[in-house]
C-alpha positions as MATLAB code, in Angstrom:
seq = 'XXXXXXXXXXXXXXXXXXXXXXXXXXXXXXXXXXXXXXXXXXXXXXXXXXXXXXXXXXXXXXXXXXXXXXXXXXXXXXXXXXXXXXXXXXXXXXXXXXXXXXXXXXXXXXXXXXXXXXXXXXXXXXXXXXXXXXXXXXXXXXXXXXXXXXXXXXXXXXXXXXXXXXXXXXXXXXXXXXXXXXXXXXXXXXXXXXXXXXXXXXXXXXXXXXXX';
ca = [
     171.221 -113.725  145.441;
     171.406 -110.351  147.415;
     174.734 -111.051  148.174;
     175.443 -111.871  145.134;
     174.722 -109.194  142.879;
     176.137 -107.540  146.095;
     179.759 -108.820  145.348;
     179.313 -108.670  142.191;
     178.358 -104.417  141.777;
     181.648 -104.511  144.425;
     183.670 -105.992  142.255;
     182.605 -103.962  139.780;
     183.115 -100.565  141.461;
     186.764 -101.840  142.064;
     187.104 -102.297  138.229;
     186.179  -98.676  137.581;
     188.636  -97.424  140.667;
     191.174  -99.008  139.162;
     191.137  -98.032  135.693;
     190.367  -94.514  137.354;
     193.449  -94.654  138.853;
     195.518  -95.555  136.211;
     193.924  -92.717  134.124;
     194.582  -89.875  136.621;
     198.624  -91.583  137.339;
     198.864  -91.798  133.590;
     197.822  -87.637  133.170;
     199.959  -86.532  136.171;
     203.016  -88.782  135.218;
     203.040  -87.132  131.749;
     204.325  -83.494  130.867;
     201.574  -81.678  130.244;
     201.218  -78.732  127.860;
     201.371  -75.072  128.984;
     198.927  -72.783  127.187;
     200.111  -69.411  127.776;
     203.578  -70.499  127.099;
     202.614  -71.996  123.626;
     200.275  -69.251  122.723;
     203.159  -67.088  123.113;
     205.605  -69.474  121.108;
     203.266  -68.407  118.647;
     203.679  -64.524  118.950;
     206.964  -64.337  118.668;
     209.147  -63.079  120.718;
     209.586  -58.970  121.010;
     213.032  -57.660  120.877;
     213.684  -53.433  121.903;
     216.687  -52.204  120.787;
     218.683  -49.225  122.485;
     221.761  -47.058  122.302;
     222.420  -46.637  125.580;
     224.879  -43.747  125.074;
     222.375  -41.723  122.910;
     219.991  -42.216  125.409;
     221.991  -41.121  128.185;
     223.408  -37.841  126.174;
     219.671  -37.207  125.641;
     218.632  -37.742  129.553;
     217.869  -35.112  132.021;
     220.140  -36.588  133.841;
     222.776  -36.290  132.032;
     221.992  -32.489  131.119;
     222.056  -31.617  134.657;
     225.411  -33.347  135.667;
     227.258  -32.269  132.713;
     226.742  -29.122  134.059;
     228.452  -29.596  137.626;
     231.087  -31.342  135.970;
     232.386  -28.437  133.712;
     231.791  -25.892  136.542;
     234.492  -28.598  138.794;
     236.428  -29.280  135.724;
     236.757  -24.798  135.229;
     237.676  -24.871  139.477;
     240.401  -27.386  138.891;
     241.552  -25.116  135.687;
     241.742  -22.087  137.821;
     243.453  -23.343  140.598;
     246.549  -24.627  138.754;
     246.621  -21.635  136.141;
     246.406  -19.605  139.692;
     249.926  -22.112  141.234;
     251.080  -22.102  137.927;
     251.388  -18.391  137.762;
     253.022  -18.629  141.546;
     255.673  -20.803  139.947;
     255.949  -17.612  137.072;
     255.799  -15.120  139.854;
     259.310  -17.173  141.982;
     261.378  -18.004  139.136;
     261.813  -14.474  138.342;
     261.916  -14.022  141.508;
     264.865  -16.362  141.137;
     266.452  -15.033  138.777;
     266.052  -10.622  139.564;
     267.884  -12.064  143.293;
     270.507  -14.238  141.260;
     271.286  -11.188  138.820;
     271.449   -8.503  142.258;
     273.719  -10.966  144.052;
     271.684  -11.482  146.877;
     271.789  -15.103  147.069;
     269.983  -15.733  150.673;
     266.970  -14.053  148.689;
     267.644  -15.823  145.449;
     268.379  -19.148  147.395;
     264.756  -18.561  149.982;
     262.617  -17.672  146.778;
     264.607  -21.168  144.937;
     263.374  -22.983  148.030;
     259.848  -21.672  147.435;
     259.471  -22.045  144.057;
     260.567  -26.083  144.387;
     258.364  -26.662  147.591;
     255.110  -25.198  145.079;
     256.325  -27.594  142.014;
     256.053  -30.308  144.505;
     252.545  -29.032  145.531;
     251.388  -28.824  141.491;
     252.437  -31.812  141.234;
     250.083  -33.838  144.237;
     247.775  -31.124  143.524;
     247.705  -32.869  140.289;
     247.451  -36.055  140.975;
     245.156  -35.440  143.304;
     242.471  -33.414  140.883;
     243.027  -36.531  138.192;
     241.647  -38.777  140.766;
     238.854  -37.031  141.791;
     237.893  -36.092  138.223;
     238.076  -39.958  137.279;
     236.032  -40.306  140.562;
     233.928  -38.102  140.148;
     232.864  -39.006  136.201;
     232.594  -42.800  137.113;
     229.939  -41.518  139.480;
     227.960  -39.530  137.033;
     228.408  -42.367  134.355;
     226.302  -44.775  137.125;
     223.495  -41.840  137.904;
     223.004  -41.374  134.177;
     222.864  -45.301  133.648;
     220.747  -45.642  136.815;
     218.413  -43.743  136.103;
     218.235  -44.266  131.565;
     217.832  -48.330  132.689;
     214.990  -47.472  135.286;
     213.607  -45.928  132.260;
     213.510  -48.279  129.805;
     213.308  -51.283  131.821;
     209.670  -49.055  132.330;
     208.913  -48.831  128.848;
     209.340  -52.517  127.691;
     206.951  -53.263  131.219;
     204.504  -51.015  129.783;
     205.284  -51.782  125.731;
     205.483  -55.743  126.410;
     208.635  -56.686  124.828;
     210.131  -59.426  125.879;
     214.291  -58.381  125.228;
     215.759  -55.541  125.609;
     219.490  -55.863  123.495;
     221.579  -52.648  123.829;
     222.698  -51.869  120.394;
     225.013  -48.880  119.049;
     226.266  -46.828  115.836;
     229.420  -46.820  114.076;
     230.791  -43.826  113.051;
     231.954  -44.789  109.513;
     233.636  -41.215  109.545;
     236.144  -42.670  112.182;
     236.426  -46.098  110.644;
     239.571  -45.022  108.283;
     240.353  -48.369  106.736;
     241.139  -50.513  110.281;
     243.261  -48.165  111.478;
     244.410  -49.628  114.436;
     242.138  -52.004  114.333;
     239.154  -49.798  116.911;
     236.495  -49.940  114.721;
     236.859  -53.515  113.268;
     237.027  -54.330  117.465;
     234.104  -52.314  117.754;
     232.228  -54.249  115.503;
     232.982  -57.606  116.243;
     231.815  -56.533  120.329;
     228.300  -54.311  118.962;
     225.740  -56.703  120.672;
     223.264  -56.397  117.374;
     224.973  -56.887  113.896;
     221.758  -56.463  111.553;
     217.514  -56.465  112.609;
     215.976  -56.732  108.908;
     213.386  -53.681  108.530;
     214.194  -52.196  111.656;
     215.184  -48.702  109.921;
     211.790  -48.847  107.778;
     209.743  -49.745  110.654;
     209.043  -53.016  109.104;
     210.229  -55.955  111.858;
     207.067  -56.657  114.053;
     209.014  -58.363  116.289;
     212.922  -55.435  116.454;
     212.105  -52.240  117.848;
     214.389  -49.363  118.040;
     213.272  -47.792  121.637;
     216.084  -45.418  121.668;
     213.806  -42.123  120.785;
     210.689  -43.438  123.085;
     213.291  -42.857  126.575;
     213.878  -39.117  127.867;
];
């Protein structure tokens, strides 16, 4: 009798184990709902808008580099004006030597004049290349700082997405002259955000003023 009861007990345990295994298999084989994601989705995505150009222009980095940029341009302008003055002086020397009939002096002054002209051309090209390189570096430095602050602000305030926006200047629009205004508008990342200006959009916020 005991042997029969033991056999029945083992069979029952095996059946229970089989059902449990089947249930476990079904549980893990089917996609499980991720509660954190569903709750987050129900709250909606928070989007931040940033006028990158405006934020860059009011940044302290831009102010500092603008001073250096102006100083560099002034130094190059002063150098160009000095070379131009020397060029005009040599031109007068050539004319004076020619008027005096001093051919040798006229030829010497003319050679110096030609050499200085070449020097000015080379200098202008070098200045242009240097200014472009400097401008690229300054722009990068400003944007890196502004973006770092924007990313930090978005993390702190819990934004899910940061989009770039900018303001179209209606005074430059004309009648879509040259297609410049139309092309700018066609490439504008954000065309419309309802309630943004009067702070009635709970999901989209302009954070430009908060990035210093």
